[in-house]
Short mmCIF file of C-alpha atoms in Angstrom, two decimals:
data_model
loop_
_atom_site.label_atom_id
_atom_site.label_comp_id
_atom_site.label_asym_id
_atom_site.label_seq_id
_atom_site.Cartn_x
_atom_site.Cartn_y
_atom_site.Cartn_z
CA MET L 1367 45.43 -17.59 -84.33
CA VAL L 1368 44.19 -20.45 -81.69
CA ALA L 1369 46.61 -18.94 -79.23
CA LYS L 1370 45.28 -15.23 -79.84
CA ARG L 1371 41.63 -16.51 -79.45
CA LYS L 1372 42.50 -18.26 -76.13
CA ARG L 1373 44.22 -15.13 -74.68
CA LEU L 1374 40.82 -13.19 -75.38
CA VAL L 1375 38.63 -16.08 -74.10
CA LEU L 1376 41.07 -15.77 -70.75
CA VAL L 1377 40.79 -12.30 -70.40
CA ALA L 1378 37.10 -12.12 -70.80
CA ALA L 1379 36.98 -14.82 -68.12
CA VAL L 1380 38.90 -12.68 -65.87
CA ILE L 1381 36.95 -9.53 -66.64
CA LEU L 1382 33.87 -11.48 -65.97
CA VAL L 1383 35.26 -12.99 -62.36
CA ALA L 1384 36.28 -9.32 -61.43
CA GLY L 1385 32.92 -7.96 -62.37
CA LEU L 1386 31.14 -10.60 -60.59
CA SER L 1387 33.36 -10.08 -57.48
CA VAL L 1388 32.94 -6.44 -57.41
CA THR L 1389 29.08 -6.94 -57.74
CA ALA L 1390 28.95 -9.48 -54.86
CA TYR L 1391 31.13 -7.04 -52.67
CA GLN L 1392 28.67 -4.13 -53.38
CA HIS L 1393 25.84 -6.37 -52.70
CA TRP L 1394 27.44 -7.50 -49.46
CA ARG L 1395 28.24 -3.91 -48.31
CA ALA L 1396 24.46 -2.61 -49.08
CA ALA L 1397 22.63 -5.70 -47.59
CA PRO L 1398 21.95 -4.59 -44.04
CA ASP L 1399 22.62 -7.16 -41.40
CA ALA L 1400 19.53 -9.02 -40.75
CA ASN L 1401 20.75 -9.55 -37.19
CA GLN L 1402 21.09 -6.16 -36.62
CA LEU L 1403 18.64 -3.05 -36.13
CA THR L 1404 19.99 0.26 -36.63
CA LEU L 1405 17.94 3.26 -35.47
CA TYR L 1406 18.49 7.14 -35.54
CA GLY L 1407 17.26 9.71 -33.08
CA ASN L 1408 18.16 12.43 -30.85
CA VAL L 1409 19.31 12.40 -26.83
CA ASP L 1410 16.18 13.76 -24.89
CA ILE L 1411 15.95 14.40 -21.32
CA ARG L 1412 13.40 16.09 -19.09
CA GLU L 1413 13.38 19.52 -17.75
CA VAL L 1414 12.33 21.02 -14.44
CA TYR L 1415 11.09 24.70 -13.96
CA ALA L 1416 11.95 25.56 -10.57
CA ALA L 1417 10.23 28.18 -8.89
CA PHE L 1418 9.32 29.23 -5.37
CA TYR L 1419 6.12 28.35 -3.54
CA ASP L 1420 5.46 31.95 -2.51
CA SER L 1421 5.75 35.52 -4.12
CA GLY L 1422 8.56 37.79 -2.82
CA ARG L 1423 11.68 39.56 -3.84
CA ILE L 1424 14.41 37.21 -4.56
CA SER L 1425 18.05 37.71 -2.63
CA GLN L 1426 20.05 35.34 -3.64
CA MET L 1427 20.65 33.08 -6.75
CA LEU L 1428 23.35 30.81 -5.60
CA VAL L 1429 24.22 28.65 -8.82
CA GLN L 1430 25.27 29.73 -12.69
CA GLU L 1431 24.03 28.27 -15.93
CA GLY L 1432 26.19 25.22 -16.38
CA ASP L 1433 26.37 24.09 -12.78
CA ALA L 1434 25.73 20.49 -11.85
CA VAL L 1435 23.31 20.42 -8.86
CA HIS L 1436 22.07 17.63 -6.55
CA GLN L 1437 18.60 16.93 -5.07
CA GLY L 1438 18.19 19.17 -1.91
CA GLU L 1439 20.75 21.29 -2.81
CA LEU L 1440 19.92 25.12 -1.95
CA ILE L 1441 20.00 27.03 -5.00
CA ALA L 1442 18.12 30.51 -4.49
CA THR L 1443 16.24 32.42 -1.44
CA LEU L 1444 13.57 34.94 -1.07
CA GLU L 1445 13.93 37.94 1.32
CA GLN L 1446 13.01 36.34 4.50
CA SER L 1447 12.15 39.18 7.06
CA ARG L 1448 8.38 39.19 6.64
CA PHE L 1449 8.15 35.49 6.59
CA ALA L 1450 10.12 35.49 9.97
CA ASP L 1451 7.89 38.18 11.71
CA ALA L 1452 4.86 36.02 10.89
CA LEU L 1453 6.23 32.92 12.18
CA ALA L 1454 7.21 34.77 15.32
CA ALA L 1455 3.65 36.25 15.98
CA ALA L 1456 2.10 32.89 15.19
CA ASN L 1457 4.48 31.14 17.46
CA ALA L 1458 3.83 33.65 20.25
CA GLN L 1459 -0.22 33.16 19.82
CA ALA L 1460 0.39 29.68 19.83
CA ALA L 1461 2.06 29.44 23.25
CA ASN L 1462 -0.60 31.66 24.52
CA GLN L 1463 -3.35 29.39 23.69
CA GLN L 1464 -1.07 26.53 25.13
CA GLN L 1465 -0.98 28.50 28.43
CA ILE L 1466 -4.73 28.96 28.58
CA LEU L 1467 -5.16 25.60 27.97
CA ALA L 1468 -3.13 24.17 30.36
CA ALA L 1469 -4.51 26.55 33.18
CA LEU L 1470 -8.04 25.00 32.33
CA LEU L 1471 -6.55 21.73 32.22
CA ALA L 1472 -5.16 21.94 36.01
CA GLY L 1473 -8.33 23.25 37.33
CA SER L 1474 -8.64 25.54 40.31
CA ARG L 1475 -5.84 26.16 42.73
CA PRO L 1476 -6.25 25.72 46.36
CA GLU L 1477 -5.72 29.06 46.82
CA GLN L 1478 -8.22 30.32 44.34
CA ILE L 1479 -10.85 27.99 46.13
CA ALA L 1480 -10.08 29.20 49.46
CA GLN L 1481 -10.34 32.93 48.27
CA ALA L 1482 -13.71 32.15 47.10
CA LYS L 1483 -15.00 30.61 50.12
CA ALA L 1484 -13.91 33.53 51.87
CA GLN L 1485 -15.55 36.00 49.96
CA MET L 1486 -18.77 34.09 49.82
CA ASP L 1487 -18.45 34.03 53.66
CA ALA L 1488 -17.95 37.57 54.00
CA LEU L 1489 -20.82 38.30 51.85
CA ALA L 1490 -23.00 35.91 53.62
CA VAL L 1491 -22.44 37.86 56.96
CA VAL L 1492 -23.54 41.07 54.99
CA TYR L 1493 -26.22 39.37 53.62
CA GLN L 1494 -27.69 38.20 56.79
CA ASN L 1495 -27.15 41.39 58.86
CA ASP L 1496 -28.85 42.98 55.78
CA ALA L 1497 -31.93 40.52 55.87
CA SER L 1498 -32.15 40.97 59.84
CA ASN L 1499 -32.30 44.87 59.08
CA TYR L 1500 -34.87 44.89 56.54
CA ASN L 1501 -37.15 42.53 58.58
CA ARG L 1502 -37.08 44.90 61.41
CA TYR L 1503 -38.06 47.95 59.71
CA ALA L 1504 -40.78 45.62 57.73
CA ALA L 1505 -42.39 45.05 61.15
CA LEU L 1506 -41.74 48.36 62.73
CA ALA L 1507 -43.11 50.51 59.42
CA PRO L 1508 -46.66 49.28 59.80
CA HIS L 1509 -46.96 50.74 63.46
CA GLY L 1510 -45.26 53.80 62.34
CA ALA L 1511 -42.33 53.25 64.41
CA ALA L 1512 -40.24 53.57 61.04
CA THR L 1513 -41.00 55.40 57.97
CA ILE L 1514 -42.12 53.58 54.65
CA GLN L 1515 -38.37 55.22 53.26
CA GLN L 1516 -36.43 53.44 55.80
CA ARG L 1517 -38.16 50.10 54.97
CA ASP L 1518 -37.49 50.35 51.04
CA ASP L 1519 -34.30 51.57 51.47
CA ALA L 1520 -33.49 48.53 53.99
CA GLN L 1521 -35.03 46.23 51.42
CA ALA L 1522 -33.04 47.40 48.47
CA THR L 1523 -30.11 47.10 50.69
CA TYR L 1524 -31.16 43.63 51.40
CA LEU L 1525 -31.67 42.43 47.71
CA ASN L 1526 -28.51 43.72 46.82
CA ALA L 1527 -26.54 41.74 49.48
CA LYS L 1528 -28.45 38.72 48.45
CA ARG L 1529 -27.26 38.97 44.78
CA ASN L 1530 -23.80 39.73 45.87
CA TYR L 1531 -23.81 36.46 48.08
CA GLU L 1532 -25.37 34.50 45.30
CA ALA L 1533 -22.88 35.54 42.85
CA ALA L 1534 -19.69 34.56 45.06
CA LYS L 1535 -21.47 31.24 46.01
CA GLN L 1536 -21.50 30.49 42.13
CA VAL L 1537 -17.73 31.43 41.96
CA TYR L 1538 -17.03 29.26 44.91
CA ILE L 1539 -18.99 26.09 43.49
CA LEU L 1540 -17.27 26.73 40.06
CA ALA L 1541 -14.11 27.06 41.58
CA VAL L 1542 -14.58 23.57 43.48
CA LYS L 1543 -15.86 21.89 40.26
CA GLY L 1544 -13.22 23.35 38.07
CA PRO L 1545 -13.49 24.36 34.48
CA ARG L 1546 -16.26 23.08 32.22
CA ALA L 1547 -15.81 20.48 29.55
CA GLU L 1548 -16.94 22.76 26.93
CA ASP L 1549 -14.52 25.53 28.18
CA ILE L 1550 -11.62 22.86 27.78
CA ALA L 1551 -12.83 21.70 24.45
CA ALA L 1552 -13.04 25.60 23.28
CA ALA L 1553 -9.72 26.20 24.60
CA GLN L 1554 -8.15 23.11 23.04
CA ALA L 1555 -9.68 24.07 19.56
CA ALA L 1556 -8.29 27.32 19.79
CA TYR L 1557 -4.59 25.95 20.50
CA ASP L 1558 -5.09 23.40 17.79
CA ALA L 1559 -5.88 26.46 15.59
CA ALA L 1560 -3.27 28.25 16.80
CA LYS L 1561 -0.73 25.61 16.23
CA ALA L 1562 -1.64 25.11 12.78
CA SER L 1563 -1.33 28.92 12.11
CA ALA L 1564 2.51 28.24 13.39
CA SER L 1565 3.07 25.22 11.36
CA LEU L 1566 1.92 27.22 8.24
CA ALA L 1567 3.90 30.12 9.00
CA ALA L 1568 7.07 27.71 9.46
CA GLN L 1569 6.27 26.17 6.24
CA GLU L 1570 6.29 29.64 4.41
CA TYR L 1571 9.26 30.54 6.06
CA ASN L 1572 11.13 27.32 4.84
CA ASP L 1573 9.53 27.88 1.44
CA ALA L 1574 11.57 31.11 0.97
CA LYS L 1575 14.24 28.86 0.10
CA LEU L 1576 14.33 27.11 -3.01
CA TYR L 1577 16.34 23.66 -3.50
CA ALA L 1578 16.98 21.34 -6.38
CA PRO L 1579 14.30 18.96 -6.92
CA ALA L 1580 16.40 16.52 -8.64
CA ASN L 1581 20.09 15.82 -9.96
CA GLY L 1582 20.60 17.93 -12.90
CA ILE L 1583 22.42 20.50 -14.57
CA ILE L 1584 21.39 24.43 -14.51
CA GLU L 1585 19.85 25.12 -18.14
CA GLU L 1586 19.09 28.71 -17.84
CA ARG L 1587 18.99 31.21 -15.05
CA VAL L 1588 15.77 33.06 -15.75
CA GLN L 1589 15.73 35.43 -12.72
CA GLU L 1590 18.23 37.52 -10.84
CA PRO L 1591 18.39 38.73 -7.13
CA GLY L 1592 16.34 41.60 -6.75
CA ASP L 1593 13.48 40.39 -8.96
CA MET L 1594 9.91 39.91 -7.74
CA THR L 1595 8.92 36.42 -8.49
CA SER L 1596 5.68 34.26 -7.91
CA PRO L 1597 4.87 30.58 -8.13
CA SER L 1598 4.07 30.70 -11.68
CA ALA L 1599 7.59 32.31 -12.52
CA PRO L 1600 10.42 29.99 -12.79
CA VAL L 1601 13.73 30.70 -11.78
CA TYR L 1602 15.75 28.14 -12.84
CA VAL L 1603 15.37 25.85 -15.94
CA ILE L 1604 17.07 22.49 -14.85
CA ALA L 1605 17.82 19.40 -17.38
CA LEU L 1606 17.60 16.46 -15.15
CA THR L 1607 20.30 14.11 -16.13
CA ASN L 1608 18.79 10.87 -14.92
CA PRO L 1609 17.26 9.16 -16.38
CA LEU L 1610 18.58 10.26 -20.03
CA TRP L 1611 17.67 8.43 -23.13
CA VAL L 1612 18.00 8.62 -27.13
CA ARG L 1613 14.06 9.12 -28.76
CA ALA L 1614 14.46 6.65 -32.01
CA TYR L 1615 11.83 5.65 -34.48
CA VAL L 1616 11.36 2.05 -35.59
CA PRO L 1617 9.57 1.36 -38.84
CA GLU L 1618 6.24 -0.97 -38.28
CA SER L 1619 7.87 -3.79 -40.43
CA ASP L 1620 10.80 -3.96 -37.58
CA LEU L 1621 8.76 -3.49 -34.84
CA GLY L 1622 7.91 -6.97 -33.99
CA ARG L 1623 11.68 -7.47 -33.76
CA ILE L 1624 12.14 -5.57 -30.67
CA ARG L 1625 11.07 -6.17 -27.20
CA LEU L 1626 11.18 -4.12 -24.13
CA GLY L 1627 14.27 -4.40 -22.32
CA MET L 1628 16.60 -5.33 -24.90
CA THR L 1629 19.94 -4.05 -24.56
CA ALA L 1630 21.31 -1.73 -27.19
CA SER L 1631 24.67 0.43 -28.06
CA ILE L 1632 24.39 3.98 -28.66
CA SER L 1633 26.94 5.97 -30.74
CA THR L 1634 27.21 9.73 -31.80
CA ASP L 1635 29.35 12.05 -34.28
CA SER L 1636 30.47 14.08 -31.30
CA TYR L 1637 32.32 11.19 -29.59
CA PRO L 1638 33.75 8.77 -32.77
CA GLY L 1639 34.55 5.42 -31.62
CA LYS L 1640 32.64 5.54 -27.94
CA THR L 1641 29.69 3.57 -27.64
CA TYR L 1642 27.12 3.87 -24.68
CA ARG L 1643 25.31 0.89 -23.40
CA GLY L 1644 21.57 1.12 -23.03
CA TRP L 1645 18.18 -0.63 -23.25
CA VAL L 1646 14.78 -0.27 -24.53
CA GLY L 1647 12.64 1.13 -21.94
CA TYR L 1648 9.70 2.43 -23.79
CA ILE L 1649 7.63 1.71 -27.19
CA SER L 1650 4.88 3.59 -28.26
CA PRO L 1651 1.56 2.08 -28.64
CA THR L 1652 0.51 4.32 -31.49
CA ALA L 1653 2.23 4.98 -35.00
CA GLN L 1654 3.16 8.26 -36.12
CA PHE L 1655 4.88 9.73 -39.21
CA THR L 1656 8.52 10.33 -38.78
CA PRO L 1657 9.60 13.90 -37.34
CA LYS L 1658 11.58 15.79 -39.50
CA THR L 1659 14.46 16.23 -37.35
CA VAL L 1660 15.44 12.30 -38.06
CA GLU L 1661 18.44 12.12 -40.12
CA THR L 1662 17.05 9.39 -42.34
CA PRO L 1663 15.42 10.67 -45.49
CA ASP L 1664 14.08 7.31 -46.74
CA LEU L 1665 12.13 6.96 -43.39
CA ARG L 1666 10.47 10.37 -43.34
CA ALA L 1667 7.39 9.22 -45.19
CA GLN L 1668 6.80 6.19 -43.16
CA LEU L 1669 4.58 5.36 -39.98
CA VAL L 1670 6.82 4.74 -37.21
CA TYR L 1671 6.82 3.97 -33.58
CA GLN L 1672 8.56 5.88 -31.09
CA LEU L 1673 11.21 4.25 -28.83
CA ARG L 1674 13.24 5.16 -25.53
CA VAL L 1675 16.47 4.16 -25.54
CA TYR L 1676 17.80 4.68 -22.00
CA ALA L 1677 21.52 5.32 -22.06
CA CYS L 1678 24.37 4.89 -19.25
CA ASP L 1679 26.49 8.02 -19.43
CA SER L 1680 28.21 8.41 -16.44
CA GLN L 1681 30.52 11.01 -17.42
CA GLY L 1682 27.81 13.42 -18.72
CA GLN L 1683 28.88 13.49 -22.41
CA LEU L 1684 25.14 13.26 -24.10
CA GLN L 1685 23.79 16.43 -24.27
CA LEU L 1686 20.01 17.24 -25.26
CA GLY L 1687 19.42 17.25 -28.66
CA MET L 1688 22.52 15.43 -29.94
CA PRO L 1689 21.94 13.18 -32.76
CA ALA L 1690 22.45 9.62 -32.03
CA THR L 1691 22.89 6.12 -33.80
CA VAL L 1692 21.16 3.19 -32.00
CA SER L 1693 21.99 -0.68 -32.79
CA ILE L 1694 20.11 -3.15 -31.20
CA ASP L 1695 21.53 -7.04 -31.56
CA LEU L 1696 18.26 -9.11 -32.71
CA THR L 1697 19.94 -12.32 -31.73
CA GLN L 1698 19.87 -11.76 -27.79
CA PRO L 1699 18.11 -14.34 -26.03
CA GLN L 1700 14.48 -13.90 -24.79
CA THR L 1701 15.77 -13.39 -21.14
CA ALA L 1702 17.09 -9.98 -22.27
CA GLY L 1703 14.01 -8.72 -22.09
CA ALA L 1704 14.00 -8.07 -18.39
CA ALA L 1705 17.24 -5.91 -18.59
CA ARG L 1706 17.08 -2.58 -16.82
CA GLY L 1707 19.33 0.30 -15.82
CA ALA L 1708 20.81 -1.74 -12.72
CA ASP L 1709 21.54 -4.58 -15.08
CA VAL L 1710 23.00 -2.66 -17.96
CA CYS L 1711 24.69 0.13 -16.34
CA GLY L 1712 26.00 -1.60 -13.32
CA GLY L 1713 23.75 -0.11 -10.43
CA ALA L 1714 25.80 2.95 -9.66
CA ASN L 1715 24.72 4.99 -12.96
CA ALA L 1716 21.33 3.29 -13.42
CA PRO L 1717 18.71 5.74 -14.32
CA ALA L 1718 15.63 5.78 -12.46
CA THR L 1719 12.82 4.45 -14.50
#
């Protein structure tokens, strides 16, 4: 009887110990790591809607959806004939105005001055002869030796010769002095305006080519060759590959445990066992309700703060909208707050912040 009682006590003790062990294990499994903060979010990137500066008909679309493009790479062109014609006309006008200005700045040539003087001297002789002839008729007319009509005709000829001489004299004086400062200034202004028009035409000619504004992936090819486009009509949608981040949300109770620049590790279900290095690059200054896209139902009713955890992804595996888990070691030293892409990603893959 005593032995049986001992066996019952022993069995009860074993059951109690086993139960306590299971409870402790379950508690250990359920208890969160106080030194590790786990957040949930989605991969987020920026998009660029690439469009031409001018309206026109698309001539070439040089990349396809899914192609990687580099900043400055030619990706589309407009029909350029009208832009080329406008540029040629503007350059010709600028060249013409330049020649006019150069002629004024150079002043009168010696040959021009000599020609003006010869013309003035010739008209001076005519003027003197006509003046003598008029004086003679004017003296004879009162005595009846010449008619009044002869005197009047001689006077008209004399006055015309005088006007011609005075005009030739002014031409000679201007030839010696050279162009006026006002004329030079006007020619300079006309040349500057022509140059500006030529520069604008050249810019419009170059704007008929569309270049990738940044490194990225062609997400959507919106238009095709032959389409009429305008500055308000995107030709491509480009997903920028740098920077790339995970948009996550932290409850207010955990907000004080993280700092800008803290390093983090990022994982996704798409690549099990693979982690990506990253760092906290942005903390929202205002709270919000957790968006419905976050895969944590227990957080959806809470006020949270948005984070951007920038990621190092040299192989381009992280895609827009991909669910991601972010783990932040809360024991990292205070100096970790200075971490940035060049430090975390090793320089070559450092996102631009």
